[in-house]
Amino acid sequence: MNENEIETVEITKKYGGETVVNNLSLNIPTGSIYGFLGPNGAGKTTTMRMLVGLIKPDKGSICYKGGDLQQNKRAILKNIGCFIDTPNYYPHLTGYENLKYIQEILNMSIAEVDRVLKVVNLDFAKDKKVKEYSLGMRQRLGLAFSLLNDPDVLILDEPTNGLDPEGIYEIRNLLIHLSEVEMKTIVVSSHNLAEIESMASHIGMINQGNMIYEGSLKDLYESTLDEYTITVDNPEGVKQILKNQSISFSGQANQIVVKMSQDEAAQLNEILVNRGVKVFELTQSKKTLEDVFLSLTRKRSEA
Ligand SMILES: Nc1ncnc2c1ncn2[C@@H]1O[C@H](COP(=O)(O)OP(=O)(O)O)[C@@H](O)[C@H]1O
Ligand SMILES: [Mg+2]
């Protein structure tokens, strides 16, 4: 699966004098769930608006498998479902009627409406007026819109924003289903790292309009150092050994915390055992995407 569904080549967008998206090159593999991450204001929504042709980049190009977006806009957009900004509904109409209205304008099958309502689990509320929907139901209705006419690509801007954990869980499972069973390529943005961590196969992380990491989650974890907690019988002796080896550490009492790779951890364990230290425990703490994000942004600002 090396083929990309979407590639942007150094796209830039400025508002006023300010560069909001800076030379951003995205490579979104076909069939991936591509988590597009960044803090609020990083430029995610602006980028996604460009991906679906709502606004044009000032510079750079956007290519889909079907060709250049600007040159083949109609054909490409037909195959993209999107959820960007809070979708506008007619609040006095039911969920069903809102979807049917769009299908009529598009001159597409009305049977699709029932299908997408089922996929997002809104079947039970299809005859309820949208103004009576909860936030979670509205978000799911937004997803239902994006699924109309079965596009291969979904571009979803913070679809879990404002949802409670149960709502987030439901949307996550839905996206995993759409990816695994319906083989869609899904670009999903979030400012919440933990949320993306549990569903994405690939990620792009941006900060202030700049890419700070793009690739698979696996590679990202492997490329950054892990944190190990070592529990020993003789912490003062161990601290001296670490100092002699110029290894920095933190920690208290008989627990010592060291940032290192897996290989280094194995080597250190060997050194300690050879020096007669009793190593009761050597555990790797689970690194969250949050840790990785912070360490990457710090690296960038120090560079
Ligand atoms: N239409 C616009 N006019 C002026 N500034 C904008 C516009 N849209 C976004 N911005 C600015 O661009 C920056 C990035 O915004 P946005 O893409 O919405 O970030 P994110 O979605 O990551 O939170 C913000 O500083 C925002 O104020
Ligand atoms: Mg946004």
mmCIF file with all atom_site columns, C-alpha atoms in Angstrom, residues 59-244:
data_model
loop_
_atom_site.group_PDB
_atom_site.id
_atom_site.type_symbol
_atom_site.label_atom_id
_atom_site.label_alt_id
_atom_site.label_comp_id
_atom_site.label_asym_id
_atom_site.label_entity_id
_atom_site.label_seq_id
_atom_site.pdbx_PDB_ins_code
_atom_site.Cartn_x
_atom_site.Cartn_y
_atom_site.Cartn_z
_atom_site.occupancy
_atom_site.B_iso_or_equiv
_atom_site.pdbx_formal_charge
_atom_site.auth_seq_id
_atom_site.auth_comp_id
_atom_site.auth_asym_id
_atom_site.auth_atom_id
_atom_site.pdbx_PDB_model_num
ATOM 1   C CA . LYS A 1 59  ? 0.985   28.434 -3.843  1.00 0.00 ? 59  LYS A CA 1
ATOM 2   C CA . GLY A 1 60  ? 1.492   24.718 -4.445  1.00 0.00 ? 60  GLY A CA 1
ATOM 3   C CA . SER A 1 61  ? -0.723  21.994 -5.840  1.00 0.00 ? 61  SER A CA 1
ATOM 4   C CA . ILE A 1 62  ? -3.109  19.318 -4.653  1.00 0.00 ? 62  ILE A CA 1
ATOM 5   C CA . CYS A 1 63  ? -3.228  16.005 -6.475  1.00 0.00 ? 63  CYS A CA 1
ATOM 6   C CA . TYR A 1 64  ? -5.678  13.197 -6.058  1.00 0.00 ? 64  TYR A CA 1
ATOM 7   C CA . LYS A 1 65  ? -5.370  9.817  -7.696  1.00 0.00 ? 65  LYS A CA 1
ATOM 8   C CA . GLY A 1 66  ? -7.768  11.190 -10.281 1.00 0.00 ? 66  GLY A CA 1
ATOM 9   C CA . GLY A 1 67  ? -5.441  14.077 -11.115 1.00 0.00 ? 67  GLY A CA 1
ATOM 10  C CA . ASP A 1 68  ? -4.859  17.684 -10.171 1.00 0.00 ? 68  ASP A CA 1
ATOM 11  C CA . LEU A 1 69  ? -7.682  19.093 -8.057  1.00 0.00 ? 69  LEU A CA 1
ATOM 12  C CA . GLN A 1 70  ? -7.937  22.408 -9.876  1.00 0.00 ? 70  GLN A CA 1
ATOM 13  C CA . GLN A 1 71  ? -8.045  20.787 -13.292 1.00 0.00 ? 71  GLN A CA 1
ATOM 14  C CA . ASN A 1 72  ? -10.425 17.918 -12.496 1.00 0.00 ? 72  ASN A CA 1
ATOM 15  C CA . LYS A 1 73  ? -12.422 19.459 -9.717  1.00 0.00 ? 73  LYS A CA 1
ATOM 16  C CA . ARG A 1 74  ? -15.855 18.108 -10.573 1.00 0.00 ? 74  ARG A CA 1
ATOM 17  C CA . ALA A 1 75  ? -14.824 14.506 -11.082 1.00 0.00 ? 75  ALA A CA 1
ATOM 18  C CA . ILE A 1 76  ? -12.585 14.459 -8.014  1.00 0.00 ? 76  ILE A CA 1
ATOM 19  C CA . LEU A 1 77  ? -15.066 16.091 -5.674  1.00 0.00 ? 77  LEU A CA 1
ATOM 20  C CA . LYS A 1 78  ? -17.704 13.551 -6.633  1.00 0.00 ? 78  LYS A CA 1
ATOM 21  C CA . ASN A 1 79  ? -15.590 10.948 -4.932  1.00 0.00 ? 79  ASN A CA 1
ATOM 22  C CA . ILE A 1 80  ? -14.966 12.899 -1.728  1.00 0.00 ? 80  ILE A CA 1
ATOM 23  C CA . GLY A 1 81  ? -17.236 13.119 1.262   1.00 0.00 ? 81  GLY A CA 1
ATOM 24  C CA . CYS A 1 82  ? -16.469 15.905 3.653   1.00 0.00 ? 82  CYS A CA 1
ATOM 25  C CA . PHE A 1 83  ? -17.345 17.185 7.057   1.00 0.00 ? 83  PHE A CA 1
ATOM 26  C CA . ILE A 1 84  ? -15.832 20.595 7.602   1.00 0.00 ? 84  ILE A CA 1
ATOM 27  C CA . ASP A 1 85  ? -17.077 23.286 9.970   1.00 0.00 ? 85  ASP A CA 1
ATOM 28  C CA . THR A 1 86  ? -20.345 22.729 11.767  1.00 0.00 ? 86  THR A CA 1
ATOM 29  C CA . PRO A 1 87  ? -22.636 21.490 9.042   1.00 0.00 ? 87  PRO A CA 1
ATOM 30  C CA . ASN A 1 88  ? -25.660 23.628 8.297   1.00 0.00 ? 88  ASN A CA 1
ATOM 31  C CA . TYR A 1 89  ? -28.928 21.841 8.693   1.00 0.00 ? 89  TYR A CA 1
ATOM 32  C CA . TYR A 1 90  ? -32.507 22.888 8.468   1.00 0.00 ? 90  TYR A CA 1
ATOM 33  C CA . PRO A 1 91  ? -33.352 22.558 12.164  1.00 0.00 ? 91  PRO A CA 1
ATOM 34  C CA . HIS A 1 92  ? -37.090 22.315 11.632  1.00 0.00 ? 92  HIS A CA 1
ATOM 35  C CA . LEU A 1 93  ? -36.655 19.377 9.238   1.00 0.00 ? 93  LEU A CA 1
ATOM 36  C CA . THR A 1 94  ? -35.938 15.832 10.328  1.00 0.00 ? 94  THR A CA 1
ATOM 37  C CA . GLY A 1 95  ? -32.580 14.149 9.811   1.00 0.00 ? 95  GLY A CA 1
ATOM 38  C CA . TYR A 1 96  ? -34.121 12.134 7.009   1.00 0.00 ? 96  TYR A CA 1
ATOM 39  C CA . GLU A 1 97  ? -35.565 15.213 5.317   1.00 0.00 ? 97  GLU A CA 1
ATOM 40  C CA . ASN A 1 98  ? -32.258 17.076 5.506   1.00 0.00 ? 98  ASN A CA 1
ATOM 41  C CA . LEU A 1 99  ? -30.440 14.270 3.730   1.00 0.00 ? 99  LEU A CA 1
ATOM 42  C CA . LYS A 1 100 ? -33.242 13.727 1.222   1.00 0.00 ? 100 LYS A CA 1
ATOM 43  C CA . TYR A 1 101 ? -33.161 17.412 0.314   1.00 0.00 ? 101 TYR A CA 1
ATOM 44  C CA . ILE A 1 102 ? -29.509 17.141 -0.703  1.00 0.00 ? 102 ILE A CA 1
ATOM 45  C CA . GLN A 1 103 ? -30.085 13.942 -2.645  1.00 0.00 ? 103 GLN A CA 1
ATOM 46  C CA . GLU A 1 104 ? -32.874 15.618 -4.592  1.00 0.00 ? 104 GLU A CA 1
ATOM 47  C CA . ILE A 1 105 ? -30.677 18.574 -5.491  1.00 0.00 ? 105 ILE A CA 1
ATOM 48  C CA . LEU A 1 106 ? -27.939 16.196 -6.582  1.00 0.00 ? 106 LEU A CA 1
ATOM 49  C CA . ASN A 1 107 ? -30.475 14.114 -8.453  1.00 0.00 ? 107 ASN A CA 1
ATOM 50  C CA . MET A 1 108 ? -29.229 11.006 -6.690  1.00 0.00 ? 108 MET A CA 1
ATOM 51  C CA . SER A 1 109 ? -30.922 7.937  -5.234  1.00 0.00 ? 109 SER A CA 1
ATOM 52  C CA . ILE A 1 110 ? -33.157 8.602  -2.230  1.00 0.00 ? 110 ILE A CA 1
ATOM 53  C CA . ALA A 1 111 ? -32.496 5.022  -1.044  1.00 0.00 ? 111 ALA A CA 1
ATOM 54  C CA . GLU A 1 112 ? -29.030 6.271  -0.080  1.00 0.00 ? 112 GLU A CA 1
ATOM 55  C CA . VAL A 1 113 ? -30.588 8.286  2.734   1.00 0.00 ? 113 VAL A CA 1
ATOM 56  C CA . ASP A 1 114 ? -31.718 5.204  4.616   1.00 0.00 ? 114 ASP A CA 1
ATOM 57  C CA . ARG A 1 115 ? -28.414 3.498  4.009   1.00 0.00 ? 115 ARG A CA 1
ATOM 58  C CA . VAL A 1 116 ? -26.265 6.290  5.443   1.00 0.00 ? 116 VAL A CA 1
ATOM 59  C CA . LEU A 1 117 ? -28.581 6.790  8.407   1.00 0.00 ? 117 LEU A CA 1
ATOM 60  C CA . LYS A 1 118 ? -28.076 3.142  9.269   1.00 0.00 ? 118 LYS A CA 1
ATOM 61  C CA . VAL A 1 119 ? -24.302 3.339  8.889   1.00 0.00 ? 119 VAL A CA 1
ATOM 62  C CA . VAL A 1 120 ? -24.051 6.172  11.409  1.00 0.00 ? 120 VAL A CA 1
ATOM 63  C CA . ASN A 1 121 ? -26.620 4.633  13.749  1.00 0.00 ? 121 ASN A CA 1
ATOM 64  C CA . LEU A 1 122 ? -29.170 7.386  13.417  1.00 0.00 ? 122 LEU A CA 1
ATOM 65  C CA . ASP A 1 123 ? -31.893 5.235  12.015  1.00 0.00 ? 123 ASP A CA 1
ATOM 66  C CA . PHE A 1 124 ? -33.820 5.466  15.263  1.00 0.00 ? 124 PHE A CA 1
ATOM 67  C CA . ALA A 1 125 ? -33.931 9.267  15.110  1.00 0.00 ? 125 ALA A CA 1
ATOM 68  C CA . LYS A 1 126 ? -34.461 9.810  11.421  1.00 0.00 ? 126 LYS A CA 1
ATOM 69  C CA . ASP A 1 127 ? -37.934 11.261 11.888  1.00 0.00 ? 127 ASP A CA 1
ATOM 70  C CA . LYS A 1 128 ? -36.926 13.557 14.721  1.00 0.00 ? 128 LYS A CA 1
ATOM 71  C CA . LYS A 1 129 ? -36.387 17.225 13.957  1.00 0.00 ? 129 LYS A CA 1
ATOM 72  C CA . VAL A 1 130 ? -32.705 18.129 13.860  1.00 0.00 ? 130 VAL A CA 1
ATOM 73  C CA . LYS A 1 131 ? -33.224 20.919 16.398  1.00 0.00 ? 131 LYS A CA 1
ATOM 74  C CA . GLU A 1 132 ? -34.019 18.145 18.888  1.00 0.00 ? 132 GLU A CA 1
ATOM 75  C CA . TYR A 1 133 ? -30.792 16.264 18.142  1.00 0.00 ? 133 TYR A CA 1
ATOM 76  C CA . SER A 1 134 ? -27.986 16.099 20.686  1.00 0.00 ? 134 SER A CA 1
ATOM 77  C CA . LEU A 1 135 ? -24.530 17.301 19.633  1.00 0.00 ? 135 LEU A CA 1
ATOM 78  C CA . GLY A 1 136 ? -23.426 13.705 19.088  1.00 0.00 ? 136 GLY A CA 1
ATOM 79  C CA . MET A 1 137 ? -26.428 13.060 16.854  1.00 0.00 ? 137 MET A CA 1
ATOM 80  C CA . ARG A 1 138 ? -25.650 16.194 14.849  1.00 0.00 ? 138 ARG A CA 1
ATOM 81  C CA . GLN A 1 139 ? -22.066 15.098 14.373  1.00 0.00 ? 139 GLN A CA 1
ATOM 82  C CA . ARG A 1 140 ? -23.294 11.706 13.204  1.00 0.00 ? 140 ARG A CA 1
ATOM 83  C CA . LEU A 1 141 ? -25.721 13.371 10.830  1.00 0.00 ? 141 LEU A CA 1
ATOM 84  C CA . GLY A 1 142 ? -22.754 15.342 9.486   1.00 0.00 ? 142 GLY A CA 1
ATOM 85  C CA . LEU A 1 143 ? -20.949 12.067 8.909   1.00 0.00 ? 143 LEU A CA 1
ATOM 86  C CA . ALA A 1 144 ? -24.052 10.687 7.205   1.00 0.00 ? 144 ALA A CA 1
ATOM 87  C CA . PHE A 1 145 ? -23.875 13.623 4.774   1.00 0.00 ? 145 PHE A CA 1
ATOM 88  C CA . SER A 1 146 ? -20.261 12.848 4.003   1.00 0.00 ? 146 SER A CA 1
ATOM 89  C CA . LEU A 1 147 ? -21.168 9.223  3.249   1.00 0.00 ? 147 LEU A CA 1
ATOM 90  C CA . LEU A 1 148 ? -23.919 10.002 0.746   1.00 0.00 ? 148 LEU A CA 1
ATOM 91  C CA . ASN A 1 149 ? -23.269 8.352  -2.607  1.00 0.00 ? 149 ASN A CA 1
ATOM 92  C CA . ASP A 1 150 ? -20.473 6.266  -1.199  1.00 0.00 ? 150 ASP A CA 1
ATOM 93  C CA . PRO A 1 151 ? -17.302 8.291  -1.849  1.00 0.00 ? 151 PRO A CA 1
ATOM 94  C CA . ASP A 1 152 ? -13.919 6.568  -1.609  1.00 0.00 ? 152 ASP A CA 1
ATOM 95  C CA . VAL A 1 153 ? -12.355 9.432  0.309   1.00 0.00 ? 153 VAL A CA 1
ATOM 96  C CA . LEU A 1 154 ? -13.575 11.082 3.503   1.00 0.00 ? 154 LEU A CA 1
ATOM 97  C CA . ILE A 1 155 ? -12.207 14.386 4.750   1.00 0.00 ? 155 ILE A CA 1
ATOM 98  C CA . LEU A 1 156 ? -13.422 14.942 8.279   1.00 0.00 ? 156 LEU A CA 1
ATOM 99  C CA . ASP A 1 157 ? -12.527 17.991 10.307  1.00 0.00 ? 157 ASP A CA 1
ATOM 100 C CA . GLU A 1 158 ? -12.645 17.275 14.032  1.00 0.00 ? 158 GLU A CA 1
ATOM 101 C CA . PRO A 1 159 ? -15.704 15.025 13.839  1.00 0.00 ? 159 PRO A CA 1
ATOM 102 C CA . THR A 1 160 ? -15.408 14.217 17.532  1.00 0.00 ? 160 THR A CA 1
ATOM 103 C CA . ASN A 1 161 ? -15.118 17.818 18.680  1.00 0.00 ? 161 ASN A CA 1
ATOM 104 C CA . GLY A 1 162 ? -17.292 18.480 21.706  1.00 0.00 ? 162 GLY A CA 1
ATOM 105 C CA . LEU A 1 163 ? -18.420 14.885 22.110  1.00 0.00 ? 163 LEU A CA 1
ATOM 106 C CA . ASP A 1 164 ? -18.422 12.942 25.353  1.00 0.00 ? 164 ASP A CA 1
ATOM 107 C CA . PRO A 1 165 ? -16.237 9.826  25.625  1.00 0.00 ? 165 PRO A CA 1
ATOM 108 C CA . GLU A 1 166 ? -19.067 7.576  24.507  1.00 0.00 ? 166 GLU A CA 1
ATOM 109 C CA . GLY A 1 167 ? -19.708 9.703  21.425  1.00 0.00 ? 167 GLY A CA 1
ATOM 110 C CA . ILE A 1 168 ? -15.990 9.725  20.627  1.00 0.00 ? 168 ILE A CA 1
ATOM 111 C CA . TYR A 1 169 ? -15.873 5.960  21.000  1.00 0.00 ? 169 TYR A CA 1
ATOM 112 C CA . GLU A 1 170 ? -18.788 5.524  18.588  1.00 0.00 ? 170 GLU A CA 1
ATOM 113 C CA . ILE A 1 171 ? -17.284 7.748  15.934  1.00 0.00 ? 171 ILE A CA 1
ATOM 114 C CA . ARG A 1 172 ? -13.929 6.071  16.266  1.00 0.00 ? 172 ARG A CA 1
ATOM 115 C CA . ASN A 1 173 ? -15.497 2.652  15.755  1.00 0.00 ? 173 ASN A CA 1
ATOM 116 C CA . LEU A 1 174 ? -17.459 3.954  12.814  1.00 0.00 ? 174 LEU A CA 1
ATOM 117 C CA . LEU A 1 175 ? -14.311 5.308  11.149  1.00 0.00 ? 175 LEU A CA 1
ATOM 118 C CA . ILE A 1 176 ? -12.451 2.063  11.741  1.00 0.00 ? 176 ILE A CA 1
ATOM 119 C CA . HIS A 1 177 ? -15.385 0.208  10.189  1.00 0.00 ? 177 HIS A CA 1
ATOM 120 C CA . LEU A 1 178 ? -15.429 2.510  7.164   1.00 0.00 ? 178 LEU A CA 1
ATOM 121 C CA . SER A 1 179 ? -11.729 1.989  6.695   1.00 0.00 ? 179 SER A CA 1
ATOM 122 C CA . GLU A 1 180 ? -11.543 -1.756 7.247   1.00 0.00 ? 180 GLU A CA 1
ATOM 123 C CA . VAL A 1 181 ? -14.828 -2.926 5.782   1.00 0.00 ? 181 VAL A CA 1
ATOM 124 C CA . GLU A 1 182 ? -15.599 -0.264 3.209   1.00 0.00 ? 182 GLU A CA 1
ATOM 125 C CA . MET A 1 183 ? -11.943 0.367  2.321   1.00 0.00 ? 183 MET A CA 1
ATOM 126 C CA . LYS A 1 184 ? -12.230 4.125  2.396   1.00 0.00 ? 184 LYS A CA 1
ATOM 127 C CA . THR A 1 185 ? -9.340  6.529  2.724   1.00 0.00 ? 185 THR A CA 1
ATOM 128 C CA . ILE A 1 186 ? -10.075 8.752  5.693   1.00 0.00 ? 186 ILE A CA 1
ATOM 129 C CA . VAL A 1 187 ? -8.395  12.004 6.638   1.00 0.00 ? 187 VAL A CA 1
ATOM 130 C CA . VAL A 1 188 ? -9.477  12.962 10.118  1.00 0.00 ? 188 VAL A CA 1
ATOM 131 C CA . SER A 1 189 ? -8.226  15.967 12.021  1.00 0.00 ? 189 SER A CA 1
ATOM 132 C CA . SER A 1 190 ? -8.056  16.438 15.731  1.00 0.00 ? 190 SER A CA 1
ATOM 133 C CA . HIS A 1 191 ? -6.292  18.441 18.395  1.00 0.00 ? 191 HIS A CA 1
ATOM 134 C CA . ASN A 1 192 ? -6.648  15.455 20.674  1.00 0.00 ? 192 ASN A CA 1
ATOM 135 C CA . LEU A 1 193 ? -3.702  13.155 20.320  1.00 0.00 ? 193 LEU A CA 1
ATOM 136 C CA . ALA A 1 194 ? -5.046  10.248 22.335  1.00 0.00 ? 194 ALA A CA 1
ATOM 137 C CA . GLU A 1 195 ? -8.088  10.065 20.133  1.00 0.00 ? 195 GLU A CA 1
ATOM 138 C CA . ILE A 1 196 ? -6.109  9.823  16.918  1.00 0.00 ? 196 ILE A CA 1
ATOM 139 C CA . GLU A 1 197 ? -3.671  7.387  18.447  1.00 0.00 ? 197 GLU A CA 1
ATOM 140 C CA . SER A 1 198 ? -6.414  4.818  18.829  1.00 0.00 ? 198 SER A CA 1
ATOM 141 C CA . MET A 1 199 ? -7.492  4.800  15.201  1.00 0.00 ? 199 MET A CA 1
ATOM 142 C CA . ALA A 1 200 ? -4.955  6.259  12.780  1.00 0.00 ? 200 ALA A CA 1
ATOM 143 C CA . SER A 1 201 ? -2.541  4.202  10.700  1.00 0.00 ? 201 SER A CA 1
ATOM 144 C CA . HIS A 1 202 ? -0.656  7.302  9.533   1.00 0.00 ? 202 HIS A CA 1
ATOM 145 C CA . ILE A 1 203 ? -0.324  10.743 10.922  1.00 0.00 ? 203 ILE A CA 1
ATOM 146 C CA . GLY A 1 204 ? 0.629   14.213 9.872   1.00 0.00 ? 204 GLY A CA 1
ATOM 147 C CA . MET A 1 205 ? 1.380   16.625 12.699  1.00 0.00 ? 205 MET A CA 1
ATOM 148 C CA . ILE A 1 206 ? 1.419   20.320 12.102  1.00 0.00 ? 206 ILE A CA 1
ATOM 149 C CA . ASN A 1 207 ? 2.219   23.253 14.283  1.00 0.00 ? 207 ASN A CA 1
ATOM 150 C CA . GLN A 1 208 ? 1.761   26.885 13.219  1.00 0.00 ? 208 GLN A CA 1
ATOM 151 C CA . GLY A 1 209 ? 1.186   25.795 9.645   1.00 0.00 ? 209 GLY A CA 1
ATOM 152 C CA . ASN A 1 210 ? 4.368   23.715 9.435   1.00 0.00 ? 210 ASN A CA 1
ATOM 153 C CA . MET A 1 211 ? 4.703   19.960 9.192   1.00 0.00 ? 211 MET A CA 1
ATOM 154 C CA . ILE A 1 212 ? 6.524   18.560 12.175  1.00 0.00 ? 212 ILE A CA 1
ATOM 155 C CA . TYR A 1 213 ? 6.105   14.865 11.450  1.00 0.00 ? 213 TYR A CA 1
ATOM 156 C CA . GLU A 1 214 ? 4.511   12.731 8.794   1.00 0.00 ? 214 GLU A CA 1
ATOM 157 C CA . GLY A 1 215 ? 4.559   8.965  8.549   1.00 0.00 ? 215 GLY A CA 1
ATOM 158 C CA . SER A 1 216 ? 3.308   5.852  10.247  1.00 0.00 ? 216 SER A CA 1
ATOM 159 C CA . LEU A 1 217 ? 2.624   5.822  13.946  1.00 0.00 ? 217 LEU A CA 1
ATOM 160 C CA . LYS A 1 218 ? 4.933   2.856  14.315  1.00 0.00 ? 218 LYS A CA 1
ATOM 161 C CA . ASP A 1 219 ? 7.892   4.712  12.796  1.00 0.00 ? 219 ASP A CA 1
ATOM 162 C CA . LEU A 1 220 ? 7.183   7.718  14.939  1.00 0.00 ? 220 LEU A CA 1
ATOM 163 C CA . TYR A 1 221 ? 7.293   5.712  18.142  1.00 0.00 ? 221 TYR A CA 1
ATOM 164 C CA . GLU A 1 222 ? 10.421  3.932  17.046  1.00 0.00 ? 222 GLU A CA 1
ATOM 165 C CA . SER A 1 223 ? 12.177  7.167  16.167  1.00 0.00 ? 223 SER A CA 1
ATOM 166 C CA . THR A 1 224 ? 11.784  8.744  19.557  1.00 0.00 ? 224 THR A CA 1
ATOM 167 C CA . LEU A 1 225 ? 13.273  7.662  22.840  1.00 0.00 ? 225 LEU A CA 1
ATOM 168 C CA . ASP A 1 226 ? 11.349  5.652  25.357  1.00 0.00 ? 226 ASP A CA 1
ATOM 169 C CA . GLU A 1 227 ? 11.260  6.292  29.020  1.00 0.00 ? 227 GLU A CA 1
ATOM 170 C CA . TYR A 1 228 ? 12.381  3.457  31.287  1.00 0.00 ? 228 TYR A CA 1
ATOM 171 C CA . THR A 1 229 ? 11.947  3.162  34.991  1.00 0.00 ? 229 THR A CA 1
ATOM 172 C CA . ILE A 1 230 ? 14.611  1.112  36.700  1.00 0.00 ? 230 ILE A CA 1
ATOM 173 C CA . THR A 1 231 ? 14.056  -0.204 40.211  1.00 0.00 ? 231 THR A CA 1
ATOM 174 C CA . VAL A 1 232 ? 17.256  -1.231 41.963  1.00 0.00 ? 232 VAL A CA 1
ATOM 175 C CA . ASP A 1 233 ? 18.619  -2.152 45.389  1.00 0.00 ? 233 ASP A CA 1
ATOM 176 C CA . ASN A 1 234 ? 21.343  0.489  45.313  1.00 0.00 ? 234 ASN A CA 1
ATOM 177 C CA . PRO A 1 235 ? 20.108  3.695  43.652  1.00 0.00 ? 235 PRO A CA 1
ATOM 178 C CA . GLU A 1 236 ? 23.070  5.855  44.709  1.00 0.00 ? 236 GLU A CA 1
ATOM 179 C CA . GLY A 1 237 ? 25.512  3.396  43.189  1.00 0.00 ? 237 GLY A CA 1
ATOM 180 C CA . VAL A 1 238 ? 23.483  3.264  39.996  1.00 0.00 ? 238 VAL A CA 1
ATOM 181 C CA . LYS A 1 239 ? 23.319  7.045  39.751  1.00 0.00 ? 239 LYS A CA 1
ATOM 182 C CA . GLN A 1 240 ? 27.108  7.105  39.956  1.00 0.00 ? 240 GLN A CA 1
ATOM 183 C CA . ILE A 1 241 ? 27.357  4.506  37.192  1.00 0.00 ? 241 ILE A CA 1
ATOM 184 C CA . LEU A 1 242 ? 24.981  6.564  35.030  1.00 0.00 ? 242 LEU A CA 1
ATOM 185 C CA . LYS A 1 243 ? 27.000  9.730  35.657  1.00 0.00 ? 243 LYS A CA 1
ATOM 186 C CA . ASN A 1 244 ? 30.194  7.931  34.683  1.00 0.00 ? 244 ASN A CA 1
#
